[in-house]
């Protein structure tokens, strides 16, 4: 029996805008069955960042990386996190295993 290949999931920042109460309820319904005690990230997110207070990993609700969210953003910051993010919606047309970090086009 072969083990499933583990993918490297990277933290890219937080999204705090673009979500109505209806969207938050939908996300809760979709994420709750995917909750896991194990952090699915290859590297833990920074505890201190430009997002405000320090991140307490013991308070994070981790989920299995099975859903794909479309996020608009302005740019990648020097700290490797997205800047000026907005949640657009969940994508049903793309499997999570196919998501890759976008790289900016060179001028």
Coordinates of N, CA, C and O in Angstrom, one line a residue:
X1 N 0.9 -1.2 0.0 CA 0.0 0.0 0.0 C 0.9 1.2 0.0 O 1.8 1.4 0.8
X2 N 0.7 2.2 -0.9 CA 1.5 3.4 -1.0 C 0.8 4.5 -0.3 O -0.4 4.6 -0.2
X3 N 1.7 5.3 0.3 CA 1.1 6.5 1.0 C 0.8 7.6 0.0 O 1.5 7.7 -1.0
X4 N -0.2 8.4 0.3 CA -0.6 9.5 -0.6 C 0.6 10.5 -0.6 O 1.2 10.8 0.5
X5 N 0.9 11.1 -1.7 CA 1.9 12.1 -1.8 C 1.5 13.3 -1.0 O 0.4 13.9 -1.3
X6 N 2.3 13.8 -0.1 CA 2.0 15.0 0.7 C 2.5 16.2 -0.1 O 3.6 16.3 -0.6
X7 N 1.6 17.2 -0.2 CA 1.9 18.4 -1.0 C 2.4 19.5 0.0 O 2.0 19.5 1.1
X8 N 3.2 20.4 -0.5 CA 3.7 21.5 0.3 C 2.7 22.7 0.2 O 2.5 23.2 -0.9
X9 N 2.0 22.9 1.3 CA 1.1 24.0 1.4 C 1.8 25.2 2.0 O 2.3 25.1 3.1
X10 N 1.8 26.4 1.3 CA 2.5 27.5 1.8 C 1.5 28.6 2.3 O 0.5 28.8 1.6
X11 N 1.8 29.2 3.4 CA 1.0 30.3 3.9 C 1.3 31.6 3.1 O 2.4 31.9 2.8
X12 N 0.2 32.3 2.7 CA 0.3 33.5 1.9 C -0.3 34.7 2.5 O -0.3 35.7 1.9
X13 N -0.8 34.6 3.7 CA -1.4 35.8 4.4 C -2.8 35.6 4.7 O -3.4 34.5 4.6
X14 N -3.5 36.6 5.1 CA -4.8 36.6 5.6 C -5.7 37.4 4.6 O -5.3 38.3 3.9
X15 N -7.0 37.0 4.6 CA -8.0 37.8 3.8 C -9.1 38.2 4.8 O -9.7 37.3 5.4
X16 N -9.4 39.4 4.9 CA -10.4 39.9 5.8 C -11.5 40.7 5.2 O -12.3 41.3 5.9
X17 N -11.5 40.8 3.9 CA -12.5 41.6 3.2 C -13.1 40.8 2.1 O -12.5 39.9 1.6
X18 N -14.3 41.2 1.6 CA -14.9 40.5 0.5 C -15.9 39.5 1.0 O -16.4 38.7 0.1
X19 N -16.1 39.3 2.3 CA -17.0 38.3 2.8 C -18.2 38.8 3.5 O -18.1 39.5 4.5
X20 N -19.4 38.5 3.0 CA -20.6 38.9 3.6 C -21.0 37.9 4.7 O -20.3 36.8 4.8
X21 N -22.0 38.2 5.5 CA -22.4 37.2 6.5 C -22.9 35.9 5.8 O -22.6 34.8 6.3
X22 N -23.5 36.0 4.6 CA -23.9 34.8 3.9 C -22.7 34.0 3.4 O -22.7 32.8 3.5
X23 N -21.7 34.7 3.0 CA -20.5 34.0 2.5 C -19.8 33.3 3.7 O -19.3 32.2 3.6
X24 N -19.7 34.0 4.8 CA -19.1 33.4 6.0 C -19.8 32.2 6.5 O -19.2 31.2 6.8
X25 N -21.1 32.2 6.4 CA -21.9 31.0 6.8 C -21.6 29.8 5.8 O -21.4 28.7 6.2
X26 N -21.6 30.1 4.5 CA -21.2 29.1 3.5 C -19.9 28.6 3.7 O -19.6 27.3 3.6
X27 N -18.9 29.4 4.0 CA -17.5 29.0 4.2 C -17.5 28.0 5.5 O -16.8 27.0 5.5
X28 N -18.2 28.4 6.5 CA -18.2 27.6 7.7 C -18.8 26.2 7.4 O -18.2 25.2 7.8
X29 N -19.9 26.1 6.6 CA -20.5 24.9 6.2 C -19.5 24.0 5.4 O -19.4 22.8 5.6
X30 N -18.8 24.7 4.5 CA -17.8 23.9 3.6 C -16.5 23.5 4.3 O -16.0 22.5 4.0
X31 N -16.1 24.4 5.3 CA -14.8 24.1 6.0 C -15.0 23.2 7.2 O -14.0 22.4 7.5
X32 N -16.1 23.2 7.9 CA -16.2 22.4 9.1 C -15.9 20.9 8.9 O -15.2 20.4 9.8
X33 N -16.4 20.3 7.9 CA -16.1 18.9 7.7 C -14.6 18.6 7.4 O -14.2 17.4 7.5
X34 N -13.9 19.6 7.0 CA -12.5 19.4 6.7 C -11.5 19.8 7.8 O -10.3 19.8 7.6
X35 N -12.1 20.1 9.0 CA -11.2 20.5 10.1 C -10.3 19.4 10.5 O -10.7 18.2 10.4
X36 N -9.1 19.7 10.8 CA -8.1 18.8 11.3 C -7.2 19.4 12.4 O -7.1 20.6 12.4
X37 N -6.7 18.5 13.2 CA -5.8 19.0 14.3 C -4.4 19.3 13.8 O -3.6 20.0 14.4
X38 N -4.1 18.7 12.6 CA -2.7 18.8 12.1 C -2.6 20.1 11.2 O -3.4 20.3 10.3
X39 N -1.6 20.9 11.4 CA -1.3 22.0 10.6 C -0.9 21.5 9.2 O 0.1 20.8 9.1
X40 N -1.6 21.9 8.1 CA -1.3 21.4 6.8 C -0.2 22.2 6.1 O 0.2 21.8 4.9
X41 N 0.4 23.1 6.7 CA 1.4 24.0 6.1 C 2.8 23.4 6.1 O 3.2 22.7 7.1
X42 N 3.6 23.6 5.1 CA 5.0 23.1 5.1 C 5.8 23.8 6.1 O 6.7 23.2 6.8
X43 N 5.5 25.1 6.4 CA 6.2 25.9 7.3 C 5.1 26.7 8.1 O 4.2 27.3 7.5
X44 N 5.3 26.8 9.4 CA 4.3 27.5 10.2 C 4.2 29.0 9.8 O 5.3 29.6 9.4
X45 N 3.1 29.6 9.8 CA 3.0 31.1 9.5 C 3.7 31.9 10.5 O 3.9 31.5 11.7
X46 N 4.2 33.1 10.1 CA 4.9 33.9 11.1 C 4.0 34.3 12.2 O 2.8 34.6 12.0
X47 N 4.5 34.3 13.4 CA 3.7 34.6 14.6 C 3.5 36.2 14.7 O 2.5 36.6 15.2
X48 N 4.5 36.9 14.2 CA 4.4 38.3 14.2 C 4.4 38.8 12.7 O 5.2 38.3 11.9
X49 N 3.5 39.7 12.4 CA 3.4 40.1 11.0 C 2.8 41.5 11.0 O 2.4 42.0 12.0
X50 N 2.6 42.0 9.8 CA 2.0 43.3 9.6 C 0.5 43.3 9.8 O -0.2 44.3 9.7
X51 N -0.1 42.1 10.1 CA -1.5 42.0 10.3 C -2.1 42.3 11.6 O -3.2 42.1 11.9
X52 N -1.2 42.8 12.5 CA -1.7 43.2 13.9 C -1.1 42.3 14.9 O 0.1 42.1 14.9
X53 N -1.9 41.9 15.9 CA -1.4 41.1 17.0 C -0.7 39.8 16.6 O -0.9 39.3 15.5
X54 N 0.0 39.3 17.5 CA 0.7 38.0 17.2 C -0.3 36.9 17.0 O -1.3 36.8 17.6
X55 N 0.1 36.0 16.1 CA -0.8 34.8 15.8 C -0.5 33.8 16.8 O 0.6 33.4 17.1
X56 N -1.6 33.3 17.4 CA -1.6 32.2 18.4 C -2.0 30.9 17.7 O -3.1 30.7 17.4
X57 N -1.0 30.1 17.4 CA -1.2 28.9 16.6 C -2.2 27.9 17.3 O -3.0 27.2 16.6
X58 N -2.3 28.0 18.6 CA -3.2 27.1 19.3 C -4.7 27.5 19.1 O -5.6 26.8 19.4
X59 N -4.9 28.7 18.6 CA -6.3 29.2 18.4 C -6.7 29.1 16.9 O -7.8 29.4 16.6
X60 N -5.8 28.6 16.1 CA -6.1 28.5 14.6 C -6.9 27.2 14.4 O -6.7 26.2 15.0
X61 N -8.0 27.3 13.6 CA -8.8 26.2 13.2 C -8.2 25.7 11.8 O -8.5 26.3 10.8
X62 N -7.4 24.6 11.8 CA -6.9 24.1 10.6 C -7.9 23.3 9.8 O -8.7 22.7 10.4
X63 N -7.8 23.3 8.5 CA -8.6 22.5 7.7 C -7.7 21.8 6.7 O -6.6 22.3 6.3
X64 N -8.2 20.7 6.1 CA -7.4 20.0 5.1 C -7.5 20.9 3.8 O -8.5 21.5 3.5
X65 N -6.4 21.0 3.1 CA -6.3 21.8 1.9 C -7.0 21.2 0.7 O -6.3 20.8 -0.2
X66 N -8.3 21.3 0.8 CA -9.1 20.6 -0.3 C -9.9 21.6 -1.1 O -10.4 21.3 -2.2
X67 N -10.1 22.8 -0.6 CA -10.9 23.8 -1.4 C -10.0 24.9 -1.9 O -8.9 25.1 -1.4
X68 N -10.4 25.5 -3.0 CA -9.6 26.5 -3.7 C -10.4 27.8 -3.6 O -11.6 27.9 -4.0
X69 N -9.8 28.9 -3.0 CA -10.4 30.2 -2.9 C -9.8 31.1 -3.9 O -8.5 31.1 -4.1
X70 N -10.6 31.9 -4.6 CA -10.0 32.9 -5.5 C -9.9 34.2 -4.7 O -10.8 34.7 -4.1
X71 N -8.7 34.7 -4.7 CA -8.3 35.9 -3.9 C -7.7 36.9 -4.9 O -6.8 36.6 -5.6
X72 N -8.2 38.1 -4.9 CA -7.6 39.2 -5.7 C -6.6 39.9 -4.7 O -6.8 39.9 -3.5
X73 N -5.5 40.4 -5.3 CA -4.5 41.0 -4.5 C -3.7 42.0 -5.3 O -3.7 41.9 -6.6
X74 N -3.0 42.9 -4.7 CA -2.3 43.9 -5.4 C -0.9 43.4 -5.8 O -0.5 43.5 -6.9
X75 N -0.2 42.8 -4.8 CA 1.2 42.4 -5.0 C 1.6 41.4 -3.9 O 0.9 41.2 -2.9
X76 N 2.7 40.7 -4.2 CA 3.4 39.9 -3.1 C 4.4 40.9 -2.4 O 5.1 41.6 -3.1
X77 N 4.4 40.9 -1.1 CA 5.2 41.8 -0.3 C 6.6 41.1 -0.1 O 6.7 39.9 -0.4
X78 N 7.6 41.8 0.3 CA 8.9 41.3 0.6 C 8.9 40.2 1.6 O 9.8 39.3 1.6
X79 N 7.9 40.1 2.5 CA 7.8 39.1 3.5 C 7.2 37.8 2.9 O 7.0 36.8 3.7
X80 N 6.9 37.8 1.6 CA 6.3 36.6 1.0 C 4.8 36.4 1.2 O 4.3 35.4 0.8
X81 N 4.2 37.5 1.7 CA 2.7 37.4 1.9 C 2.0 38.4 0.9 O 2.6 39.3 0.4
X82 N 0.8 38.1 0.6 CA 0.0 38.9 -0.3 C -0.4 40.2 0.3 O -0.6 40.3 1.5
X83 N -0.5 41.3 -0.5 CA -0.9 42.6 0.0 C -2.2 43.0 -0.6 O -2.5 42.7 -1.8
X84 N -3.0 43.6 0.2 CA -4.4 44.1 -0.2 C -5.2 43.1 -0.9 O -5.5 43.1 -2.0
X85 N -5.6 42.1 0.0 CA -6.3 40.9 -0.5 C -7.9 41.1 -0.4 O -8.3 41.8 0.5
X86 N -8.6 40.5 -1.3 CA -10.0 40.5 -1.2 C -10.5 39.1 -1.6 O -10.1 38.5 -2.7
X87 N -11.4 38.5 -0.8 CA -12.0 37.2 -1.1 C -13.0 37.3 -2.2 O -13.9 38.1 -2.2
X88 N -12.9 36.5 -3.3 CA -13.8 36.6 -4.4 C -14.8 35.5 -4.4 O -16.0 35.6 -4.6
X89 N -14.3 34.3 -4.0 CA -15.2 33.1 -3.9 C -14.4 31.8 -4.0 O -13.2 31.8 -4.2
X90 N -15.2 30.7 -3.8 CA -14.5 29.4 -4.0 C -14.6 29.0 -5.4 O -15.5 29.3 -6.1
X91 N -13.6 28.3 -5.9 CA -13.5 27.8 -7.3 C -13.8 26.4 -7.3 O -13.2 25.6 -6.6
X92 N -14.8 26.0 -8.1 CA -15.1 24.6 -8.2 C -14.5 23.9 -9.4 O -14.5 22.7 -9.6
X93 N -13.8 24.8 -10.3 CA -13.3 24.3 -11.5 C -11.8 23.9 -11.4 O -11.3 23.4 -12.4
X94 N -11.2 24.0 -10.3 CA -9.8 23.7 -10.2 C -9.5 22.9 -8.9 O -9.8 23.4 -7.8
X95 N -8.9 21.7 -9.0 CA -8.6 20.9 -7.9 C -7.5 21.6 -7.1 O -6.6 22.2 -7.6
X96 N -7.5 21.5 -5.7 CA -6.5 22.1 -4.9 C -5.1 21.7 -5.2 O -4.2 22.5 -5.1
X97 N -4.9 20.5 -5.6 CA -3.6 20.0 -5.9 C -3.0 20.6 -7.1 O -1.8 20.6 -7.4
X98 N -3.8 21.3 -7.9 CA -3.2 22.0 -9.1 C -2.9 23.5 -8.9 O -2.3 24.2 -9.8
X99 N -3.2 24.0 -7.7 CA -2.9 25.4 -7.4 C -1.4 25.6 -7.2 O -0.7 24.8 -6.5
X100 N -0.8 26.6 -7.8 CA 0.6 27.0 -7.7 C 0.7 28.5 -7.4 O -0.2 29.2 -7.8
X101 N 1.7 28.9 -6.7 CA 1.9 30.3 -6.5 C 2.2 31.0 -7.8 O 3.0 30.6 -8.6
X102 N 1.4 32.1 -8.0 CA 1.6 32.9 -9.2 C 2.9 33.7 -9.0 O 3.3 34.1 -8.0
X103 N 3.6 33.8 -10.1 CA 4.8 34.6 -10.2 C 4.6 35.8 -11.1 O 4.0 35.7 -12.1
X104 N 5.0 37.0 -10.7 CA 4.8 38.2 -11.5 C 5.5 38.1 -12.8 O 6.6 37.6 -12.9
X105 N 4.9 38.7 -13.8 CA 5.6 38.7 -15.1 C 6.7 39.7 -15.1 O 6.6 40.7 -14.4
X106 N 7.7 39.4 -15.8 CA 8.9 40.3 -15.8 C 8.7 41.3 -16.9 O 8.2 41.0 -18.0
X107 N 9.1 42.6 -16.6 CA 8.9 43.7 -17.6 C 10.0 43.6 -18.7 O 11.0 43.1 -18.6

